[in-house]
Backbone as a printed PyTorch tensor [residue, N CA C, xyz], in Angstrom:
tensor([[[105.7790,  89.7080, 135.7330],
         [104.8990,  89.5660, 134.5970],
         [104.6630,  90.8390, 133.9170]],

        [[104.7120,  90.8190, 132.6040],
         [104.4480,  91.9560, 131.8770],
         [103.1760,  91.9330, 131.0780]],

        [[102.3350,  93.0000, 131.2560],
         [101.0800,  93.0840, 130.5680],
         [101.3060,  93.7210, 129.0800]],

        [[100.7690,  93.1340, 128.2400],
         [101.0570,  93.6370, 126.8310],
         [ 99.7390,  94.1380, 126.2140]],

        [[ 99.6390,  95.3350, 125.8800],
         [ 98.4750,  95.8920, 125.3350],
         [ 98.5730,  95.9850, 123.8290]],

        [[ 97.5750,  95.5400, 123.0890],
         [ 97.6180,  95.6410, 121.6590],
         [ 96.6060,  96.6210, 121.1930]],

        [[ 97.0510,  97.4490, 120.2820],
         [ 96.2430,  98.5390, 119.6770],
         [ 95.8980,  98.1470, 118.2710]],

        [[ 94.6960,  98.2520, 117.9010],
         [ 94.3040,  98.0320, 116.5380],
         [ 94.0590,  99.3210, 115.8550]],

        [[ 94.7290,  99.4310, 114.6910],
         [ 94.6870, 100.6650, 113.9810],
         [ 93.9550, 100.4020, 112.6550]],

        [[ 93.0990, 101.2560, 112.3860],
         [ 92.2730, 101.1480, 111.0420],
         [ 92.8430, 102.2580, 110.1150]],

        [[ 93.1200, 101.7590, 108.9470],
         [ 93.4900, 102.8660, 108.0030],
         [ 92.5310, 102.9230, 106.9070]],

        [[ 91.8950, 104.1090, 106.7750],
         [ 90.9920, 104.3460, 105.8130],
         [ 91.5990, 104.9560, 104.5540]],

        [[ 91.1780, 104.5770, 103.3620],
         [ 91.6550, 105.1810, 102.1790],
         [ 91.0720, 106.6160, 102.0030]],

        [[ 91.9110, 107.4950, 101.6370],
         [ 91.4570, 108.9420, 101.4480],
         [ 91.0450, 109.1500, 100.0460]],

        [[ 91.1350, 108.0810,  99.2000],
         [ 90.7380, 108.3190,  97.7860],
         [ 89.2740, 108.2750,  97.5910]],

        [[ 88.8240, 108.9630,  96.5440],
         [ 87.4180, 109.0330,  96.2880],
         [ 86.9710, 107.7500,  95.6490]],

        [[ 85.8560, 107.1770,  96.0320],
         [ 85.4670, 105.9360,  95.4810],
         [ 84.3350, 106.0850,  94.4490]],

        [[ 83.7900, 107.1960,  94.2570],
         [ 82.7780, 107.3590,  93.1350],
         [ 81.6090, 108.2210,  93.5850]],

        [[ 80.7590, 108.4760,  92.5710],
         [ 79.5110, 109.2270,  92.7090],
         [ 78.3270, 108.3610,  92.9410]],

        [[ 77.4790, 108.6690,  93.8640],
         [ 76.2430, 107.9930,  93.8920],
         [ 75.4070, 108.1330,  92.6020]],

        [[ 75.3490, 109.4290,  92.0790],
         [ 74.6680, 109.6770,  90.8400],
         [ 75.5320, 110.6740,  90.1450]],

        [[ 76.3450, 110.2530,  89.1490],
         [ 77.3160, 111.2270,  88.4870],
         [ 76.7100, 112.3430,  87.8220]],

        [[ 75.4120, 112.2410,  87.3010],
         [ 74.7870, 113.4210,  86.6960],
         [ 74.2570, 114.4580,  87.7060]],

        [[ 74.2060, 114.0140,  89.0300],
         [ 73.7310, 114.9890,  89.9810],
         [ 74.6080, 114.7840,  91.3380]],

        [[ 75.9230, 115.0930,  91.2970],
         [ 76.7640, 114.8140,  92.4160],
         [ 76.4350, 115.8300,  93.5730]],

        [[ 76.6460, 115.4440,  94.7650],
         [ 76.5570, 116.3330,  95.8710],
         [ 77.8050, 117.1660,  95.9940]],

        [[ 77.7410, 118.3900,  96.6720],
         [ 78.8890, 119.2150,  96.8550],
         [ 80.0590, 118.3190,  97.5180]],

        [[ 79.7630, 117.4890,  98.4270],
         [ 80.7860, 116.7510,  99.1970],
         [ 81.4890, 115.8130,  98.0850]],

        [[ 80.6540, 115.0880,  97.3130],
         [ 81.1820, 114.1650,  96.2650],
         [ 82.0400, 114.9080,  95.3310]],

        [[ 81.6550, 116.0940,  94.8050],
         [ 82.4780, 116.9240,  93.9190],
         [ 83.7440, 117.3310,  94.4940]],

        [[ 83.6460, 117.7400,  95.8000],
         [ 84.9110, 118.2470,  96.4580],
         [ 85.7960, 117.0870,  96.5830]],

        [[ 85.3860, 115.9000,  97.0520],
         [ 86.2530, 114.7610,  97.2540],
         [ 86.8950, 114.3750,  95.9310]],

        [[ 86.1080, 114.3330,  94.8460],
         [ 86.6080, 113.9770,  93.5290],
         [ 87.6830, 114.9630,  93.1100]],

        [[ 87.4680, 116.2530,  93.3720],
         [ 88.3190, 117.3070,  92.8890],
         [ 89.6890, 117.1870,  93.4880]],

        [[ 89.8710, 116.6040,  94.7100],
         [ 91.1530, 116.3720,  95.3370],
         [ 91.7600, 115.0230,  95.0140]],

        [[ 90.9830, 114.1570,  94.2470],
         [ 91.4490, 112.9100,  93.7950],
         [ 90.8700, 112.5580,  92.4550]],

        [[ 91.0600, 113.4790,  91.4800],
         [ 90.3370, 113.3570,  90.1330],
         [ 90.6910, 112.0860,  89.4150]],

        [[ 91.8910, 111.4850,  89.6640],
         [ 92.3280, 110.2550,  88.9770],
         [ 91.4050, 109.1190,  89.3830]],

        [[ 90.6640, 109.1790,  90.4710],
         [ 89.9070, 108.0350,  91.0770],
         [ 88.7660, 107.8280,  90.0600]],

        [[ 88.3040, 108.8260,  89.4020],
         [ 87.1430, 108.6810,  88.4970],
         [ 87.5530, 109.5740,  87.1820]],

        [[ 88.2400, 109.1170,  86.3000],
         [ 88.7580, 110.0170,  85.1240],
         [ 87.5720, 110.6850,  84.5100]],

        [[ 87.8210, 111.9150,  84.0430],
         [ 86.8440, 112.6530,  83.4280],
         [ 86.2480, 112.0490,  82.2480]],

        [[ 87.0940, 111.2850,  81.3740],
         [ 86.6060, 110.6160,  80.2700],
         [ 85.6280, 109.4880,  80.4800]],

        [[ 85.5600, 109.0620,  81.7630],
         [ 84.5510, 108.0100,  82.1610],
         [ 83.2720, 108.6500,  82.6270]],

        [[ 83.1680, 109.9440,  82.7620],
         [ 81.9950, 110.6150,  83.2310],
         [ 80.9590, 110.7980,  82.0300]],

        [[ 79.6380, 110.9320,  82.3930],
         [ 78.7220, 111.1890,  81.3500],
         [ 79.0700, 112.3260,  80.3450]],

        [[ 78.6350, 112.1670,  79.2100],
         [ 78.9440, 113.3090,  78.1820],
         [ 78.4070, 114.5470,  78.6320]],

        [[ 79.1710, 115.6510,  78.3620],
         [ 78.8430, 116.9450,  78.8820],
         [ 78.7480, 117.1130,  80.4130]],

        [[ 79.4950, 116.3150,  81.0890],
         [ 79.4520, 116.3400,  82.5540],
         [ 79.7950, 117.7370,  83.0690]],

        [[ 80.7060, 118.5030,  82.3320],
         [ 81.0000, 119.8270,  82.8470],
         [ 79.6940, 120.7590,  82.6990]],

        [[ 78.9880, 120.6020,  81.6820],
         [ 77.7020, 121.3190,  81.6620],
         [ 76.6650, 120.9490,  82.7430]],

        [[ 76.7050, 119.6730,  83.0590],
         [ 75.6820, 119.1570,  84.0140],
         [ 76.0570, 119.6730,  85.4400]],

        [[ 77.2580, 119.8760,  85.8060],
         [ 77.6000, 120.1660,  87.0540],
         [ 77.8170, 121.7510,  87.3060]],

        [[ 77.6170, 122.4240,  86.2010],
         [ 77.9020, 123.8780,  86.2570],
         [ 76.5980, 124.7220,  86.6820]],

        [[ 75.8030, 124.2100,  87.5680],
         [ 74.5620, 124.8790,  87.9730],
         [ 74.7070, 125.4510,  89.3430]],

        [[ 73.5380, 126.1480,  89.7650],
         [ 73.3990, 126.8070,  91.0490],
         [ 73.8180, 125.8220,  92.2420]],

        [[ 73.3640, 124.5360,  92.0780],
         [ 73.5210, 123.5770,  93.1990],
         [ 75.0370, 123.4050,  93.6000]],

        [[ 75.8870, 123.4880,  92.5620],
         [ 77.3290, 123.2390,  92.8510],
         [ 78.2440, 124.4850,  92.6860]],

        [[ 77.6560, 125.5770,  92.3110],
         [ 78.5190, 126.7630,  91.9700],
         [ 79.4230, 127.2000,  93.0480]],

        [[ 78.8540, 127.1420,  94.3460],
         [ 79.7260, 127.5370,  95.4710],
         [ 80.8660, 126.6200,  95.6390]],

        [[ 80.6200, 125.3750,  95.5710],
         [ 81.6600, 124.4160,  95.5870],
         [ 82.7600, 124.5650,  94.4570]],

        [[ 82.1710, 124.7560,  93.2220],
         [ 83.1030, 125.0060,  92.1180],
         [ 83.9620, 126.2280,  92.3340]],

        [[ 83.4030, 127.2310,  92.8570],
         [ 84.1100, 128.4740,  93.2140],
         [ 85.2110, 128.2260,  94.2180]],

        [[ 84.8410, 127.5360,  95.2820],
         [ 85.8900, 127.2550,  96.3410],
         [ 87.0640, 126.4670,  95.7280]],

        [[ 86.7260, 125.3960,  94.8110],
         [ 87.7520, 124.5800,  94.2150],
         [ 88.5810, 125.4440,  93.3020]],

        [[ 88.0200, 126.2750,  92.5470],
         [ 88.7740, 127.1920,  91.6350],
         [ 89.6590, 128.0870,  92.4160]],

        [[ 89.2100, 128.6210,  93.5310],
         [ 90.0640, 129.5080,  94.2740],
         [ 91.2020, 128.8730,  95.0260]],

        [[ 91.1850, 127.5070,  95.0660],
         [ 92.2270, 126.8110,  95.8360],
         [ 93.3290, 126.3240,  94.7800]],

        [[ 94.4240, 126.9930,  94.8780],
         [ 95.5320, 126.7690,  93.9790],
         [ 96.1210, 125.3350,  94.0890]],

        [[ 95.8980, 124.6970,  95.1970],
         [ 96.4170, 123.3370,  95.4040],
         [ 95.4610, 122.2150,  94.9340]],

        [[ 94.2690, 122.6240,  94.5720],
         [ 93.2780, 121.6760,  94.0140],
         [ 93.6280, 121.1430,  92.6980]],

        [[ 93.7770, 119.7820,  92.6040],
         [ 94.2020, 119.1290,  91.3590],
         [ 93.2080, 119.2380,  90.2860]],

        [[ 91.9500, 119.5060,  90.4820],
         [ 90.8740, 119.8020,  89.5510],
         [ 90.5750, 121.2260,  89.4590]],

        [[ 91.4180, 122.0370,  89.7710],
         [ 91.1620, 123.5490,  89.7530],
         [ 90.7690, 124.0060,  88.3060]],

        [[ 91.5050, 123.5970,  87.3540],
         [ 91.2290, 123.9630,  86.0090],
         [ 89.7600, 123.6020,  85.6060]],

        [[ 89.3690, 122.3940,  85.9360],
         [ 88.0200, 121.9360,  85.6560],
         [ 86.9950, 122.7710,  86.3270]],

        [[ 87.2150, 123.1510,  87.6300],
         [ 86.3560, 124.0080,  88.3450],
         [ 86.2420, 125.3690,  87.7850]],

        [[ 87.3900, 125.9440,  87.3770],
         [ 87.3510, 127.2830,  86.6510],
         [ 86.6570, 127.1650,  85.4070]],

        [[ 86.8220, 126.1080,  84.6270],
         [ 86.1000, 125.8810,  83.3880],
         [ 84.4680, 125.9270,  83.6750]],

        [[ 84.1520, 125.2190,  84.6810],
         [ 82.7360, 125.2370,  85.0040],
         [ 82.1700, 126.6480,  85.4340]],

        [[ 83.0650, 127.4340,  86.0130],
         [ 82.6480, 128.8210,  86.3830],
         [ 82.4460, 129.6110,  85.1000]],

        [[ 83.2620, 129.4080,  84.0430],
         [ 83.1510, 130.0660,  82.8140],
         [ 81.7180, 129.5930,  82.2000]],

        [[ 81.4420, 128.3940,  82.2650],
         [ 80.0540, 127.9570,  81.7920],
         [ 78.9360, 128.5320,  82.5880]],

        [[ 79.0610, 128.5650,  83.8580],
         [ 78.1280, 129.1320,  84.7100],
         [ 77.8810, 130.6180,  84.3260]],

        [[ 78.8650, 131.3520,  84.2620],
         [ 78.6650, 132.7500,  83.9930],
         [ 78.0130, 132.9500,  82.5590]],

        [[ 78.5980, 132.3070,  81.6480],
         [ 77.9740, 132.4480,  80.2880],
         [ 76.5320, 132.0090,  80.2770]],

        [[ 76.2210, 130.9610,  80.9120],
         [ 74.8010, 130.4940,  80.8560],
         [ 73.9710, 131.5620,  81.5330]],

        [[ 74.3030, 132.1210,  82.6000],
         [ 73.5420, 133.1930,  83.3000],
         [ 73.3510, 134.3480,  82.4080]],

        [[ 74.4320, 134.8590,  81.8640],
         [ 74.4790, 136.0680,  81.0530],
         [ 73.6070, 135.8360,  79.6680]],

        [[ 73.9580, 134.7060,  79.0920],
         [ 73.2370, 134.5460,  77.7810],
         [ 71.6870, 134.2630,  77.9530]],

        [[ 71.3000, 133.8830,  79.1300],
         [ 69.7950, 133.6180,  79.2720],
         [ 69.2070, 134.8430,  79.9860]],

        [[ 69.9730, 135.9990,  80.0490],
         [ 69.4680, 137.1650,  80.8380],
         [ 69.0400, 136.8140,  82.2000]],

        [[ 69.8120, 135.9200,  82.7460],
         [ 69.6860, 135.4400,  84.1770],
         [ 68.4280, 134.6770,  84.5120]],

        [[ 67.8690, 134.0900,  83.5180],
         [ 66.7230, 133.0920,  83.7470],
         [ 67.3460, 131.8400,  84.2600]],

        [[ 68.5460, 131.4720,  83.8760],
         [ 69.1590, 130.1360,  84.2930],
         [ 69.8080, 130.3190,  85.6800]],

        [[ 70.3300, 131.4080,  86.0070],
         [ 71.0720, 131.6030,  87.3010],
         [ 70.8230, 133.0820,  87.7780]],

        [[ 70.8000, 133.2680,  89.0590],
         [ 70.4890, 134.5820,  89.6320],
         [ 71.7460, 135.4700,  89.3490]],

        [[ 71.3380, 136.6530,  88.9040],
         [ 72.4100, 137.6770,  88.6430],
         [ 73.2400, 138.0610,  89.9330]],

        [[ 72.4530, 138.1140,  91.0530],
         [ 73.1240, 138.4890,  92.4060],
         [ 74.2100, 137.4870,  92.7630]],

        [[ 73.9290, 136.1740,  92.4500],
         [ 74.9040, 135.1620,  92.8200],
         [ 76.1890, 135.3150,  91.9930]],

        [[ 75.9900, 135.5590,  90.6720],
         [ 77.2000, 135.6760,  89.8280],
         [ 77.9890, 136.9350,  90.1830]],

        [[ 77.2350, 138.0460,  90.4370],
         [ 77.9170, 139.3060,  90.8710],
         [ 78.7480, 139.0240,  92.2450]],

        [[ 78.1550, 138.3830,  93.1280],
         [ 78.8420, 138.0790,  94.3960],
         [ 80.1640, 137.2620,  94.1610]],

        [[ 80.0410, 136.1900,  93.2840],
         [ 81.2610, 135.4680,  93.0660],
         [ 82.3420, 136.2460,  92.2380]],

        [[ 81.9250, 137.1060,  91.3120],
         [ 82.7350, 137.9070,  90.5480],
         [ 83.4680, 138.8380,  91.5680]],

        [[ 82.7410, 139.5100,  92.5320],
         [ 83.3930, 140.4110,  93.4790],
         [ 84.3370, 139.6550,  94.3330]],

        [[ 84.0550, 138.4110,  94.7220],
         [ 84.9670, 137.6320,  95.5950],
         [ 86.2830, 137.2720,  94.8370]],

        [[ 86.0700, 137.0120,  93.5510],
         [ 87.2710, 136.6260,  92.7810],
         [ 88.0920, 137.8740,  92.5360]],

        [[ 87.5200, 139.0130,  92.3630],
         [ 88.3020, 140.1360,  92.1460],
         [ 89.1200, 140.5630,  93.4060]],

        [[ 88.4790, 140.3270,  94.6170],
         [ 89.1580, 140.8460,  95.8810],
         [ 89.9840, 139.8290,  96.4360]],

        [[ 89.6710, 138.4740,  96.3190],
         [ 90.4770, 137.4230,  96.9480],
         [ 91.2580, 136.5140,  95.9790]],

        [[ 90.8620, 136.6100,  94.7370],
         [ 91.5190, 135.6210,  93.8120],
         [ 92.8870, 135.9240,  93.2940]],

        [[ 93.4920, 134.8870,  92.6620],
         [ 94.7270, 135.0900,  92.1000],
         [ 94.4400, 135.6090,  90.6170]],

        [[ 95.5560, 135.6200,  89.7670],
         [ 95.3830, 136.1010,  88.4260],
         [ 94.3000, 135.3450,  87.6320]],

        [[ 94.2800, 133.9510,  87.7070],
         [ 93.2170, 133.1680,  86.9820],
         [ 91.8210, 133.5790,  87.3250]],

        [[ 91.5690, 133.7510,  88.6440],
         [ 90.3170, 134.0510,  89.0880],
         [ 89.9110, 135.4660,  88.8340]],

        [[ 90.9060, 136.4610,  88.8680],
         [ 90.6610, 137.7820,  88.5000],
         [ 90.3560, 137.9630,  87.0080]],

        [[ 91.0030, 137.0380,  86.2020],
         [ 90.7260, 137.0350,  84.7570],
         [ 89.4010, 136.5560,  84.4820]],

        [[ 88.8830, 135.4020,  85.2250],
         [ 87.5540, 134.9100,  85.0740],
         [ 86.5280, 136.1190,  85.5120]],

        [[ 86.8170, 136.8170,  86.5540],
         [ 85.9710, 137.9200,  86.8950],
         [ 85.9200, 138.9710,  85.8120]],

        [[ 87.0350, 139.3990,  85.3440],
         [ 87.0700, 140.4190,  84.4310],
         [ 86.3010, 139.9770,  83.0870]],

        [[ 86.5720, 138.6870,  82.6560],
         [ 85.8000, 138.2610,  81.4810],
         [ 84.3690, 138.1380,  81.6290]],

        [[ 83.9110, 137.8090,  82.8650],
         [ 82.5560, 137.7730,  83.0970],
         [ 81.8780, 139.1310,  83.0250]],

        [[ 82.6300, 140.1000,  83.5690],
         [ 82.0620, 141.4770,  83.5440],
         [ 82.0590, 142.0360,  82.0910]],

        [[ 83.0170, 141.6960,  81.3190],
         [ 83.0280, 142.0110,  79.8200],
         [ 81.8460, 141.3780,  79.1590]],

        [[ 81.6060, 140.1460,  79.3520],
         [ 80.6070, 139.4820,  78.7450],
         [ 79.2240, 140.1010,  79.1410]],

        [[ 79.0840, 140.4400,  80.4500],
         [ 77.9280, 141.0080,  80.9530],
         [ 77.5810, 142.3580,  80.1300]],

        [[ 78.5850, 143.1170,  79.9620],
         [ 78.5270, 144.4030,  79.2210],
         [ 78.3200, 144.2810,  77.7650]],

        [[ 78.9460, 143.1190,  77.2310],
         [ 78.8860, 142.8650,  75.6890],
         [ 78.5300, 141.4480,  75.4680]],

        [[ 77.2740, 141.0220,  75.6690],
         [ 76.8720, 139.6360,  75.5630],
         [ 77.2830, 139.0980,  74.1370]],

        [[ 77.3340, 139.9620,  73.1560],
         [ 77.6250, 139.4790,  71.7140],
         [ 79.0550, 138.9540,  71.6050]],

        [[ 79.8430, 139.1060,  72.6520],
         [ 81.2840, 138.5530,  72.6020],
         [ 81.2700, 137.0550,  72.9110]],

        [[ 80.1290, 136.4960,  73.2780],
         [ 80.0670, 135.0920,  73.6100],
         [ 80.5500, 134.2420,  72.4690]],

        [[ 81.5110, 133.2650,  72.7880],
         [ 81.9940, 132.3900,  71.8350],
         [ 81.8770, 131.0410,  72.5160]],

        [[ 81.2530, 130.0370,  71.9780],
         [ 81.0230, 128.7640,  72.6340],
         [ 82.3900, 128.0670,  73.0330]],

        [[ 83.2340, 128.1220,  72.0730],
         [ 84.5410, 127.4830,  72.3020],
         [ 85.2690, 128.0570,  73.4640]],

        [[ 85.2450, 129.4250,  73.5710],
         [ 85.9080, 130.0930,  74.6990],
         [ 85.2770, 129.7940,  76.0700]],

        [[ 83.9250, 129.9570,  76.1320],
         [ 83.1910, 129.9180,  77.3350],
         [ 82.8360, 128.4500,  77.8200]],

        [[ 82.5410, 127.6360,  76.8780],
         [ 81.9850, 126.3750,  77.2120],
         [ 82.8490, 125.0710,  76.8770]],

        [[ 83.8890, 125.4440,  76.1660],
         [ 84.8100, 124.2930,  75.7410],
         [ 86.1800, 124.4940,  76.3110]],

        [[ 86.3960, 125.4890,  77.2140],
         [ 87.5990, 125.7600,  77.9870],
         [ 88.6880, 126.5610,  77.2780]],

        [[ 88.2900, 127.2200,  76.2100],
         [ 89.2030, 128.1580,  75.4940],
         [ 89.8360, 129.2800,  76.3820]],

        [[ 88.9960, 129.8930,  77.0900],
         [ 89.4960, 131.0500,  77.9110],
         [ 90.3490, 130.4670,  79.1350]],

        [[ 89.9880, 129.3490,  79.6200],
         [ 90.7720, 128.6930,  80.6990],
         [ 92.1110, 128.3580,  80.1070]],

        [[ 92.2050, 127.6720,  79.0200],
         [ 93.5030, 127.2450,  78.5040],
         [ 94.4150, 128.4770,  78.1290]],

        [[ 93.7680, 129.5980,  77.5270],
         [ 94.6410, 130.5840,  76.9900],
         [ 94.9180, 131.6200,  78.0910]],

        [[ 94.0270, 131.7940,  79.1110],
         [ 94.2160, 132.8130,  80.1100],
         [ 93.9840, 134.2050,  79.6240]],

        [[ 93.4050, 134.2720,  78.5040],
         [ 93.1760, 135.5750,  77.7950],
         [ 92.1470, 136.4260,  78.4080]],

        [[ 92.4430, 137.7020,  78.5130],
         [ 91.4610, 138.6670,  79.0410],
         [ 90.7440, 139.3170,  77.8580]],

        [[ 89.4500, 139.3420,  77.9010],
         [ 88.5630, 139.9610,  76.9020],
         [ 88.7220, 141.4770,  76.9900]],

        [[ 88.5060, 142.1450,  75.8750],
         [ 88.4570, 143.6380,  75.9820],
         [ 87.2810, 144.1220,  75.2080]]])
């Protein structure tokens, strides 16, 4: 007589199923979405979602995503870092701590690839010359799309 053992295997979907509150996502939700961005297309997000998520609460997560060359939403994360830097600099660091931005810039310079080093360079240039701020470049993705280094 042969005993037969059956094994039940559960398969969980690795796709992201959505945000509890899209205007205030958790770092874990943002990270999960970034690796499956088609699960919730950007055009379905609240207006100016990029501006909403570009704050202190998510900047570390955005930085990690922007540093990951394999992240499907890397350009979005980099775009949000440009918004974060510009917001801090333009408000004379009332919006975000100068120390945090400096730390991210230093990490991007030492550990980042060309795109991240360009972001760090541009952030330093804007810090030295705040009048170079251009909304289209910093907040609408112009510098991300062009890859241009400010001088």
